[in-house]
Amino acid sequence: MSKRGRGSKQQPRTPWLKWLGAGLIMLLLVPLGLLYLRGAFRQSVTYSLANVPSLEDDRFVRMVMGLSSSLPTNGELIGFWIGADAIYAARLEAIRQAQRSIQFETYYMTPGQRADEFAAALIEQATNGVTVQLLVDNHGTGSIPDDYWQRLTNAGAEVRFFREFDWRAPLDYNSRTHRKLLVIDGQQVLIGGAGVSDDWDGDPDIGDVAPWLEFEVGYTGPIASLMEGFFLQNWAYDGGRVDLAQAMPIQSDADVPLYITYNAASLDESAIRMLFQLSFMAAADRIWIGSPYFVPDTPTRDTLIDAKERGVDVRVLTMGESNDKPIVRFASRELYGPLLAAGVEICEYQPSMMHAKLALIDSGWASTGSANFDPRSYFHNDELNVSTTYPPLIQHLDRFFVSALEDSHCLTYSEWQSRSWTEIVQGRFGLLFKDLL
Ligand SMILES: O=P(O)(O)OC[C@H](O)CO
């Protein structure tokens, strides 16, 4: 029997523990390292703008075009629809009018009556020989069963799922298409915040006693052709075939000035954030913001507080207790303190989920589209917003906002201070993931 010498090393009793520890450390370090290489921890840049021209100064729109990559175009306003019944009826009517093509891009769909009616209208048109192309976000439409898409493709529609999970680029899954657009024959476009879901009829499970607050805008003219191009861009990026022979010449003398801001999914800079910041800094009388998910970053909050301090009427219309993402609401409410203290009005819609997205600046500028006021819309999603100086559209939005305020509760600072500790805990937890909200 050999004896261990005095100087020989002691073997650890449980070497597997050492390996387990090392393995766990590697499991933590490797993803962190990959996130680091991807720039996930980079410091966000604050856009430091000064002396932004007023809305009356024609340099304002030129600066919007340049700084926020906004394309100028024209259109004619053909509809402003409020609420699920009007919005879905307008979409079905537009689909039935199509002669040549229907292109639809959206983030969110769920099974139900609205989705079935939508499919039935598309199937009828595809069967008639109309080109039907659907580009749906793979994540946001994940609850729709395969046989739904199968029925559409059997009828001749083309369906593409935007950004399916790819294990070779897992982080890409964070960037979604959040655009919402329906283009008919390249001549007509409907743009609003609604997905295709019975949720918009009101969901008693989340406390809704009315349909969701939402609107949609319809245009004809050159804007439709431009939007067809944006649709085809993502279609091509997603691997779809683009046949430009189908693009029709525009038959229109529409002259409503419109500016299209396109946000590409990325982890760095944001045309949408630039658009909002420029607009807020140009405001002299009012900044009225509507957004279900209102998670302002520090520069946005500072810009709104500065505006309030120079005498601008700053109001935010957002979701109240009836909402589909309580954790986002609580996280959002954790950020309200300095805004309320500065006198910004934050009003929570009461009857149901408030889902409309808009910004009204003075009486001369408005922006609507798919973008929420949150980091997800700023930095992670594909978004499309339409801004305008067109008075009739601004008046529609003005009336929409005023009427929604009548059914909203505007928070006071002391109410906000006395929110429950359970809400605070959930909100602070949500804020840990603020950059992804
Ligand atoms: O991200 P939004 O604003 O399109 O809303 C989608 C919601 O998840 C609808 O419940």
Tab-separated table of C-alpha atoms and ligand atoms in Angstrom:
chain	number	residue	atom	x	y	z
A	1	MET	CA	0.000	0.000	0.000
A	2	SER	CA	1.444	3.355	-0.945
A	3	LYS	CA	1.368	6.174	1.526
A	4	ARG	CA	0.797	9.782	0.571
A	5	GLY	CA	3.964	11.765	1.182
A	6	ARG	CA	3.775	14.715	3.578
A	7	GLY	CA	4.114	17.258	0.776
A	8	SER	CA	1.609	15.669	-1.653
A	9	LYS	CA	-1.454	17.734	-2.649
A	10	GLN	CA	-4.881	17.012	-1.211
A	11	GLN	CA	-7.475	16.278	-3.919
A	12	PRO	CA	-10.783	18.168	-3.412
A	13	ARG	CA	-13.433	15.837	-2.083
A	14	THR	CA	-16.033	16.961	-4.624
A	15	PRO	CA	-14.238	18.076	-7.825
A	16	TRP	CA	-17.538	18.049	-9.714
A	17	LEU	CA	-18.613	21.052	-7.619
A	18	LYS	CA	-15.688	22.999	-9.039
A	19	TRP	CA	-16.685	22.086	-12.584
A	20	LEU	CA	-20.322	22.949	-11.917
A	21	GLY	CA	-19.289	26.360	-10.562
A	22	ALA	CA	-17.060	27.023	-13.565
A	23	GLY	CA	-19.836	25.908	-15.915
A	24	LEU	CA	-22.358	28.250	-14.292
A	25	ILE	CA	-19.933	31.170	-14.488
A	26	MET	CA	-19.378	30.448	-18.191
A	27	LEU	CA	-23.125	30.197	-18.756
A	28	LEU	CA	-23.467	33.681	-17.314
A	29	LEU	CA	-20.395	35.215	-18.896
A	30	VAL	CA	-20.860	33.979	-22.449
A	31	PRO	CA	-24.302	35.591	-22.995
A	32	LEU	CA	-23.153	38.749	-21.206
A	33	GLY	CA	-20.080	38.841	-23.446
A	34	LEU	CA	-22.192	38.401	-26.560
A	35	LEU	CA	-24.571	41.146	-25.430
A	36	TYR	CA	-21.565	43.359	-24.768
A	37	LEU	CA	-20.152	42.713	-28.248
A	38	ARG	CA	-23.524	43.551	-29.725
A	39	GLY	CA	-23.482	46.890	-27.962
A	40	ALA	CA	-26.401	46.164	-25.639
A	41	PHE	CA	-24.727	48.086	-22.809
A	42	ARG	CA	-23.713	51.100	-24.854
A	43	GLN	CA	-24.610	54.455	-23.378
A	44	SER	CA	-27.664	55.922	-25.036
A	45	VAL	CA	-27.003	59.236	-26.766
A	46	THR	CA	-29.069	62.215	-25.718
A	47	TYR	CA	-30.011	64.245	-28.775
A	48	SER	CA	-28.847	67.678	-27.799
A	49	LEU	CA	-30.864	70.077	-29.956
A	50	ALA	CA	-31.166	73.821	-29.529
A	51	ASN	CA	-33.009	76.676	-31.252
A	52	VAL	CA	-35.479	74.377	-33.009
A	53	PRO	CA	-37.452	76.537	-35.490
A	54	SER	CA	-41.126	77.119	-34.725
A	55	LEU	CA	-43.852	75.394	-36.734
A	56	GLU	CA	-44.480	78.602	-38.682
A	57	ASP	CA	-40.874	78.715	-39.834
A	58	ASP	CA	-40.528	76.675	-43.029
A	59	ARG	CA	-37.184	75.392	-41.820
A	60	PHE	CA	-39.101	73.230	-39.321
A	61	VAL	CA	-40.376	70.683	-41.861
A	62	ARG	CA	-37.036	70.659	-43.653
A	63	MET	CA	-35.298	69.888	-40.371
A	64	VAL	CA	-37.855	67.158	-39.639
A	65	MET	CA	-37.175	65.669	-43.083
A	66	GLY	CA	-33.418	65.704	-42.619
A	67	LEU	CA	-32.993	64.931	-38.944
A	68	SER	CA	-35.651	62.256	-38.665
A	69	SER	CA	-35.347	60.809	-42.190
A	70	SER	CA	-38.919	61.802	-42.997
A	71	LEU	CA	-40.003	61.540	-46.620
A	72	PRO	CA	-42.272	64.303	-47.912
A	73	THR	CA	-45.274	63.223	-49.940
A	74	ASN	CA	-48.900	64.134	-50.626
A	75	GLY	CA	-52.242	62.512	-50.197
A	76	GLU	CA	-55.918	63.082	-49.894
A	77	LEU	CA	-57.686	62.314	-46.630
A	78	ILE	CA	-60.493	59.825	-47.325
A	79	GLY	CA	-61.476	58.723	-43.849
A	80	PHE	CA	-61.014	59.044	-40.119
A	81	TRP	CA	-62.592	56.151	-38.292
A	82	ILE	CA	-62.977	55.799	-34.540
A	83	GLY	CA	-63.560	52.520	-32.692
A	84	ALA	CA	-63.425	48.842	-33.642
A	85	ASP	CA	-66.694	48.683	-35.629
A	86	ALA	CA	-65.831	51.648	-37.847
A	87	ILE	CA	-62.179	50.670	-38.287
A	88	TYR	CA	-62.793	47.040	-39.210
A	89	ALA	CA	-65.716	47.987	-41.491
A	90	ALA	CA	-63.461	50.476	-43.306
A	91	ARG	CA	-60.751	47.838	-43.763
A	92	LEU	CA	-63.229	45.261	-45.115
A	93	GLU	CA	-64.700	47.833	-47.478
A	94	ALA	CA	-61.230	48.783	-48.750
A	95	ILE	CA	-60.353	45.105	-49.277
A	96	ARG	CA	-63.555	44.580	-51.276
A	97	GLN	CA	-62.695	47.555	-53.509
A	98	ALA	CA	-59.305	46.110	-54.507
A	99	GLN	CA	-58.827	45.409	-58.212
A	100	ARG	CA	-55.182	44.492	-58.339
A	101	SER	CA	-53.446	44.097	-54.974
A	102	ILE	CA	-53.924	44.037	-51.201
A	103	GLN	CA	-50.869	44.375	-48.999
A	104	PHE	CA	-51.186	44.193	-45.243
A	105	GLU	CA	-48.469	44.469	-42.630
A	106	THR	CA	-49.244	44.181	-38.936
A	107	TYR	CA	-47.845	43.327	-35.560
A	108	TYR	CA	-50.760	41.864	-33.626
A	109	MET	CA	-53.523	39.382	-34.468
A	110	THR	CA	-55.518	36.974	-32.316
A	111	PRO	CA	-58.060	34.283	-33.241
A	112	GLY	CA	-61.692	35.384	-33.193
A	113	GLN	CA	-64.481	36.973	-35.176
A	114	ARG	CA	-62.470	39.966	-36.419
A	115	ALA	CA	-59.677	37.728	-37.698
A	116	ASP	CA	-62.224	35.410	-39.362
A	117	GLU	CA	-64.028	38.271	-41.127
A	118	PHE	CA	-60.692	39.644	-42.267
A	119	ALA	CA	-59.622	36.261	-43.669
A	120	ALA	CA	-62.968	35.737	-45.414
A	121	ALA	CA	-62.657	39.082	-47.242
A	122	LEU	CA	-59.062	38.355	-48.246
A	123	ILE	CA	-59.872	34.822	-49.391
A	124	GLU	CA	-62.681	36.118	-51.585
A	125	GLN	CA	-60.362	38.611	-53.251
A	126	ALA	CA	-57.481	36.144	-53.633
A	127	THR	CA	-59.901	33.702	-55.239
A	128	ASN	CA	-60.921	36.481	-57.663
A	129	GLY	CA	-57.277	36.810	-58.744
A	130	VAL	CA	-56.320	39.863	-56.689
A	131	THR	CA	-52.731	39.684	-55.386
A	132	VAL	CA	-52.954	39.333	-51.590
A	133	GLN	CA	-49.745	39.685	-49.606
A	134	LEU	CA	-49.694	39.495	-45.814
A	135	LEU	CA	-46.580	40.318	-43.817
A	136	VAL	CA	-47.385	39.517	-40.203
A	137	ASP	CA	-45.067	39.712	-37.256
A	138	ASN	CA	-44.080	36.216	-36.194
A	139	HIS	CA	-44.244	37.069	-32.495
A	140	GLY	CA	-47.329	39.293	-32.377
A	141	THR	CA	-49.451	36.858	-34.416
A	142	GLY	CA	-48.182	33.725	-32.676
A	143	SER	CA	-51.604	32.776	-31.277
A	144	ILE	CA	-53.169	32.422	-34.740
A	145	PRO	CA	-53.361	28.698	-35.602
A	146	ASP	CA	-51.621	27.304	-38.686
A	147	ASP	CA	-54.866	26.331	-40.389
A	148	TYR	CA	-55.889	30.017	-40.499
A	149	TRP	CA	-52.855	30.815	-42.657
A	150	GLN	CA	-53.352	27.613	-44.601
A	151	ARG	CA	-56.862	28.684	-45.636
A	152	LEU	CA	-55.436	31.963	-46.938
A	153	THR	CA	-52.575	30.374	-48.855
A	154	ASN	CA	-54.913	27.726	-50.299
A	155	ALA	CA	-56.920	30.598	-51.787
A	156	GLY	CA	-53.779	32.054	-53.379
A	157	ALA	CA	-52.741	34.625	-50.767
A	158	GLU	CA	-49.035	34.919	-49.938
A	159	VAL	CA	-48.236	34.981	-46.226
A	160	ARG	CA	-44.863	35.777	-44.726
A	161	PHE	CA	-43.991	35.722	-41.024
A	162	PHE	CA	-41.737	38.618	-40.185
A	163	ARG	CA	-38.546	37.582	-38.408
A	164	GLU	CA	-39.047	34.024	-37.275
A	165	PHE	CA	-36.743	32.894	-34.483
A	166	ASP	CA	-33.315	32.014	-35.825
A	167	TRP	CA	-30.965	30.275	-33.415
A	168	ARG	CA	-28.000	31.679	-35.422
A	169	ALA	CA	-29.106	35.221	-34.515
A	170	PRO	CA	-31.285	34.870	-31.396
A	171	LEU	CA	-31.105	38.531	-30.387
A	172	ASP	CA	-32.651	39.606	-33.696
A	173	TYR	CA	-35.943	38.240	-32.388
A	174	ASN	CA	-36.156	41.303	-30.143
A	175	SER	CA	-36.739	43.536	-33.178
A	176	ARG	CA	-40.277	43.261	-34.473
A	177	THR	CA	-42.305	44.873	-37.203
A	178	HIS	CA	-44.740	47.095	-35.377
A	179	ARG	CA	-46.002	48.805	-38.551
A	180	LYS	CA	-49.699	48.702	-39.256
A	181	LEU	CA	-50.721	49.331	-42.819
A	182	LEU	CA	-53.214	48.191	-45.404
A	183	VAL	CA	-52.415	49.226	-48.983
A	184	ILE	CA	-55.025	48.752	-51.710
A	185	ASP	CA	-53.928	48.746	-55.378
A	186	GLY	CA	-51.056	51.058	-54.446
A	187	GLN	CA	-53.707	53.797	-54.534
A	188	GLN	CA	-55.232	53.789	-51.068
A	189	VAL	CA	-53.729	53.240	-47.622
A	190	LEU	CA	-55.252	52.803	-44.170
A	191	ILE	CA	-52.986	53.457	-41.188
A	192	GLY	CA	-53.851	53.205	-37.514
A	193	GLY	CA	-52.963	51.498	-34.266
A	194	ALA	CA	-55.316	48.520	-34.377
A	195	GLY	CA	-54.220	44.954	-34.916
A	196	VAL	CA	-56.736	42.328	-36.058
A	197	SER	CA	-58.315	41.081	-32.869
A	198	ASP	CA	-61.551	40.959	-30.902
A	199	ASP	CA	-59.587	42.714	-28.133
A	200	TRP	CA	-60.493	46.008	-29.808
A	201	ASP	CA	-64.196	45.302	-29.135
A	202	GLY	CA	-63.412	45.516	-25.433
A	203	ASP	CA	-62.306	42.737	-23.148
A	204	PRO	CA	-64.271	42.373	-19.882
A	205	ASP	CA	-61.401	40.279	-18.480
A	206	ILE	CA	-59.225	43.386	-18.297
A	207	GLY	CA	-62.056	45.598	-17.054
A	208	ASP	CA	-63.197	47.103	-20.371
A	209	VAL	CA	-66.799	48.332	-20.414
A	210	ALA	CA	-66.446	49.777	-23.932
A	211	PRO	CA	-64.459	49.132	-27.115
A	212	TRP	CA	-60.795	50.123	-27.046
A	213	LEU	CA	-60.041	53.746	-27.808
A	214	GLU	CA	-58.533	53.739	-31.278
A	215	PHE	CA	-58.657	55.477	-34.642
A	216	GLU	CA	-57.513	54.833	-38.176
A	217	VAL	CA	-56.796	57.241	-41.032
A	218	GLY	CA	-57.311	56.616	-44.760
A	219	TYR	CA	-55.515	58.353	-47.622
A	220	THR	CA	-55.357	58.111	-51.402
A	221	GLY	CA	-52.694	59.545	-53.651
A	222	PRO	CA	-48.899	59.373	-53.696
A	223	ILE	CA	-48.676	58.384	-50.015
A	224	ALA	CA	-50.283	55.035	-50.909
A	225	SER	CA	-47.630	54.317	-53.485
A	226	LEU	CA	-44.912	55.243	-51.001
A	227	MET	CA	-46.457	52.957	-48.393
A	228	GLU	CA	-46.590	50.158	-50.949
A	229	GLY	CA	-42.837	50.681	-51.308
A	230	PHE	CA	-42.338	50.470	-47.535
A	231	PHE	CA	-44.402	47.288	-47.446
A	232	LEU	CA	-42.343	45.782	-50.280
A	233	GLN	CA	-39.130	46.780	-48.542
A	234	ASN	CA	-39.903	44.587	-45.523
A	235	TRP	CA	-41.354	41.950	-47.843
A	236	ALA	CA	-38.016	41.807	-49.673
A	237	TYR	CA	-35.978	41.925	-46.429
A	238	ASP	CA	-38.013	38.969	-45.240
A	239	GLY	CA	-37.157	36.975	-48.366
A	240	GLY	CA	-40.297	37.688	-50.385
A	241	ARG	CA	-40.198	38.208	-54.161
A	242	VAL	CA	-40.905	41.769	-55.267
A	243	ASP	CA	-42.263	42.235	-58.766
A	244	LEU	CA	-42.240	45.946	-59.489
A	245	ALA	CA	-44.206	45.501	-62.710
A	246	GLN	CA	-47.235	45.518	-60.433
A	247	ALA	CA	-46.549	49.084	-59.186
A	248	MET	CA	-49.236	51.308	-60.721
A	249	PRO	CA	-48.835	54.955	-61.723
A	250	ILE	CA	-50.514	57.363	-59.338
A	251	GLN	CA	-53.742	58.918	-60.571
A	252	SER	CA	-54.226	61.774	-58.184
A	253	ASP	CA	-53.789	65.469	-57.742
A	254	ALA	CA	-53.915	65.164	-53.941
A	255	ASP	CA	-52.102	67.990	-52.221
A	256	VAL	CA	-52.281	67.337	-48.467
A	257	PRO	CA	-48.671	67.601	-47.237
A	258	LEU	CA	-47.543	64.447	-45.416
A	259	TYR	CA	-44.195	63.341	-43.994
A	260	ILE	CA	-43.438	59.679	-43.493
A	261	THR	CA	-41.010	58.773	-40.724
A	262	TYR	CA	-39.556	55.328	-40.998
A	263	ASN	CA	-37.911	53.730	-37.994
A	264	ALA	CA	-35.730	50.712	-38.715
A	265	ALA	CA	-35.391	48.058	-36.052
A	266	SER	CA	-31.992	48.636	-34.538
A	267	LEU	CA	-30.275	48.940	-31.221
A	268	ASP	CA	-28.754	52.325	-31.852
A	269	GLU	CA	-30.408	55.529	-33.043
A	270	SER	CA	-34.027	56.391	-33.568
A	271	ALA	CA	-35.702	58.519	-36.231
A	272	ILE	CA	-38.950	58.328	-34.249
A	273	ARG	CA	-37.371	59.678	-31.071
A	274	MET	CA	-35.812	62.480	-33.127
A	275	LEU	CA	-39.183	63.278	-34.735
A	276	PHE	CA	-40.903	63.552	-31.346
A	277	GLN	CA	-38.099	65.545	-29.762
A	278	LEU	CA	-38.028	68.050	-32.642
A	279	SER	CA	-41.807	68.408	-32.540
A	280	PHE	CA	-41.881	68.920	-28.762
A	281	MET	CA	-39.105	71.504	-28.922
A	282	ALA	CA	-40.917	73.428	-31.668
A	283	ALA	CA	-44.147	73.650	-29.623
A	284	ALA	CA	-45.288	77.077	-28.485
A	285	ASP	CA	-48.855	76.349	-27.275
A	286	ARG	CA	-49.479	72.665	-26.747
A	287	ILE	CA	-48.068	69.166	-26.790
A	288	TRP	CA	-50.829	66.586	-26.558
A	289	ILE	CA	-49.575	63.019	-26.600
A	290	GLY	CA	-51.681	59.880	-26.892
A	291	SER	CA	-49.993	56.535	-26.290
A	292	PRO	CA	-51.108	53.357	-24.521
A	293	TYR	CA	-47.570	52.501	-23.509
A	294	PHE	CA	-45.996	55.732	-22.325
A	295	VAL	CA	-42.516	54.940	-21.002
A	296	PRO	CA	-40.589	58.158	-21.577
A	297	ASP	CA	-36.813	58.032	-21.381
A	298	THR	CA	-35.022	60.789	-19.488
A	299	PRO	CA	-34.433	63.032	-22.561
A	300	THR	CA	-38.130	62.822	-23.478
A	301	ARG	CA	-39.179	63.656	-19.935
A	302	ASP	CA	-36.728	66.565	-19.819
A	303	THR	CA	-38.013	67.886	-23.152
A	304	LEU	CA	-41.615	67.773	-21.915
A	305	ILE	CA	-40.708	69.457	-18.626
A	306	ASP	CA	-38.794	72.193	-20.477
A	307	ALA	CA	-41.846	72.759	-22.667
A	308	LYS	CA	-44.108	73.015	-19.626
A	309	GLU	CA	-41.718	75.517	-18.053
A	310	ARG	CA	-41.898	77.762	-21.126
A	311	GLY	CA	-45.709	77.793	-20.863
A	312	VAL	CA	-46.729	74.983	-23.216
A	313	ASP	CA	-49.878	73.011	-22.338
A	314	VAL	CA	-48.477	69.465	-22.031
A	315	ARG	CA	-50.940	66.579	-21.705
A	316	VAL	CA	-50.554	62.836	-21.954
A	317	LEU	CA	-53.486	60.527	-22.631
A	318	THR	CA	-52.692	56.947	-21.753
A	319	MET	CA	-54.113	53.652	-20.527
A	320	GLY	CA	-55.784	53.419	-17.141
A	321	GLU	CA	-56.760	50.454	-15.017
A	322	SER	CA	-58.327	48.668	-18.002
A	323	ASN	CA	-55.243	47.626	-19.837
A	324	ASP	CA	-53.554	44.612	-21.349
A	325	LYS	CA	-50.086	45.104	-19.861
A	326	PRO	CA	-50.291	46.034	-16.151
A	327	ILE	CA	-46.540	45.682	-15.638
A	328	VAL	CA	-45.878	48.290	-18.359
A	329	ARG	CA	-48.434	50.618	-16.806
A	330	PHE	CA	-46.867	50.300	-13.372
A	331	ALA	CA	-43.369	50.820	-14.785
A	332	SER	CA	-44.641	53.832	-16.683
A	333	ARG	CA	-46.276	55.297	-13.566
A	334	GLU	CA	-42.960	55.091	-11.705
A	335	LEU	CA	-41.688	57.707	-14.168
A	336	TYR	CA	-44.547	60.186	-13.703
A	337	GLY	CA	-43.245	61.999	-10.596
A	338	PRO	CA	-41.127	64.770	-12.167
A	339	LEU	CA	-43.675	65.251	-14.971
A	340	LEU	CA	-46.604	65.711	-12.562
A	341	ALA	CA	-44.509	67.905	-10.296
A	342	ALA	CA	-43.777	70.146	-13.300
A	343	GLY	CA	-47.494	70.432	-14.086
A	344	VAL	CA	-47.726	68.011	-17.002
A	345	GLU	CA	-51.228	66.540	-17.095
A	346	ILE	CA	-51.289	62.754	-17.287
A	347	CYS	CA	-54.786	61.462	-17.954
A	348	GLU	CA	-55.774	57.812	-17.819
A	349	TYR	CA	-58.629	56.676	-20.020
A	350	GLN	CA	-61.327	54.985	-17.923
A	351	PRO	CA	-63.880	53.018	-19.996
A	352	SER	CA	-61.451	50.632	-21.658
A	353	MET	CA	-57.936	50.179	-22.974
A	354	MET	CA	-56.684	53.350	-24.629
A	355	HIS	CA	-54.600	52.230	-27.610
A	356	ALA	CA	-54.425	55.292	-29.901
A	357	LYS	CA	-51.070	56.782	-30.869
A	358	LEU	CA	-50.808	60.470	-31.693
A	359	ALA	CA	-48.985	63.706	-31.020
A	360	LEU	CA	-50.615	67.100	-31.531
A	361	ILE	CA	-48.322	70.102	-31.569
A	362	ASP	CA	-49.907	73.573	-31.385
A	363	SER	CA	-52.601	73.743	-34.050
A	364	GLY	CA	-50.212	73.197	-36.941
A	365	TRP	CA	-48.569	69.774	-36.668
A	366	ALA	CA	-49.704	66.248	-35.871
A	367	SER	CA	-48.128	62.839	-36.018
A	368	THR	CA	-49.950	59.505	-36.036
A	369	GLY	CA	-48.973	55.964	-36.840
A	370	SER	CA	-47.641	52.857	-35.206
A	371	ALA	CA	-45.125	54.273	-32.721
A	372	ASN	CA	-45.737	54.293	-28.992
A	373	PHE	CA	-43.770	56.596	-26.707
A	374	ASP	CA	-41.534	53.882	-25.367
A	375	PRO	CA	-38.024	52.490	-25.868
A	376	ARG	CA	-39.407	49.530	-27.821
A	377	SER	CA	-40.848	51.806	-30.511
A	378	TYR	CA	-37.814	54.086	-30.416
A	379	PHE	CA	-35.074	51.487	-30.612
A	380	HIS	CA	-36.292	47.991	-31.343
A	381	ASN	CA	-39.234	48.017	-33.725
A	382	ASP	CA	-39.932	48.875	-37.336
A	383	GLU	CA	-42.389	51.772	-37.173
A	384	LEU	CA	-44.136	54.055	-39.654
A	385	ASN	CA	-45.553	57.420	-38.637
A	386	VAL	CA	-47.323	60.009	-40.771
A	387	SER	CA	-47.035	63.656	-39.795
A	388	THR	CA	-48.973	66.513	-41.304
A	389	THR	CA	-49.727	70.204	-41.235
A	390	TYR	CA	-53.171	69.575	-42.764
A	391	PRO	CA	-55.836	71.410	-40.710
A	392	PRO	CA	-58.809	69.020	-41.258
A	393	LEU	CA	-56.793	66.026	-40.022
A	394	ILE	CA	-55.477	68.024	-37.074
A	395	GLN	CA	-59.088	68.968	-36.242
A	396	HIS	CA	-60.158	65.301	-36.298
A	397	LEU	CA	-57.338	64.443	-33.906
A	398	ASP	CA	-58.101	67.434	-31.732
A	399	ARG	CA	-61.748	66.378	-31.323
A	400	PHE	CA	-60.711	62.778	-30.699
A	401	PHE	CA	-58.332	63.856	-27.939
A	402	VAL	CA	-60.765	66.283	-26.285
A	403	SER	CA	-63.539	63.712	-26.267
A	404	ALA	CA	-61.203	61.056	-24.796
A	405	LEU	CA	-60.161	63.456	-22.042
A	406	GLU	CA	-63.801	63.727	-20.970
A	407	ASP	CA	-63.673	60.013	-20.138
A	408	SER	CA	-60.287	60.138	-18.490
A	409	HIS	CA	-58.988	60.725	-15.011
A	410	CYS	CA	-56.076	63.152	-14.785
A	411	LEU	CA	-53.730	62.243	-11.952
A	412	THR	CA	-52.695	64.685	-9.275
A	413	TYR	CA	-49.247	64.587	-7.793
A	414	SER	CA	-50.564	63.573	-4.372
A	415	GLU	CA	-52.647	60.751	-5.887
A	416	TRP	CA	-49.546	59.539	-7.619
A	417	GLN	CA	-47.572	59.715	-4.383
A	418	SER	CA	-50.127	57.581	-2.571
A	419	ARG	CA	-50.063	54.686	-5.044
A	420	SER	CA	-49.876	51.308	-3.353
A	421	TRP	CA	-46.606	49.622	-2.435
A	422	THR	CA	-47.582	46.571	-4.492
A	423	GLU	CA	-47.833	48.829	-7.534
A	424	ILE	CA	-44.485	50.420	-6.724
A	425	VAL	CA	-42.775	47.036	-6.379
A	426	GLN	CA	-44.207	45.828	-9.694
A	427	GLY	CA	-43.358	49.115	-11.381
A	428	ARG	CA	-39.757	49.118	-10.145
A	429	PHE	CA	-39.404	45.510	-11.250
A	430	GLY	CA	-40.768	46.447	-14.693
A	431	LEU	CA	-38.275	49.296	-14.926
A	432	LEU	CA	-35.419	46.798	-14.670
A	433	PHE	CA	-36.406	45.915	-18.237
A	434	LYS	CA	-37.216	49.493	-19.241
A	435	ASP	CA	-35.067	49.479	-22.351
A	436	LEU	CA	-37.058	46.560	-23.726
A	437	LEU	CA	-40.552	47.890	-22.881
B	1	LIG	O1	-47.801	47.113	-29.497
B	1	LIG	P1	-49.121	47.699	-29.934
B	1	LIG	O2	-49.265	49.089	-29.527
B	1	LIG	O3	-49.419	47.440	-31.354
B	1	LIG	O4	-50.215	46.892	-29.166
B	1	LIG	C1	-50.260	45.529	-29.290
B	1	LIG	C2	-50.837	45.076	-28.024
B	1	LIG	O5	-50.101	44.039	-27.510
B	1	LIG	C3	-52.278	44.782	-28.147
B	1	LIG	O6	-52.712	44.142	-27.020
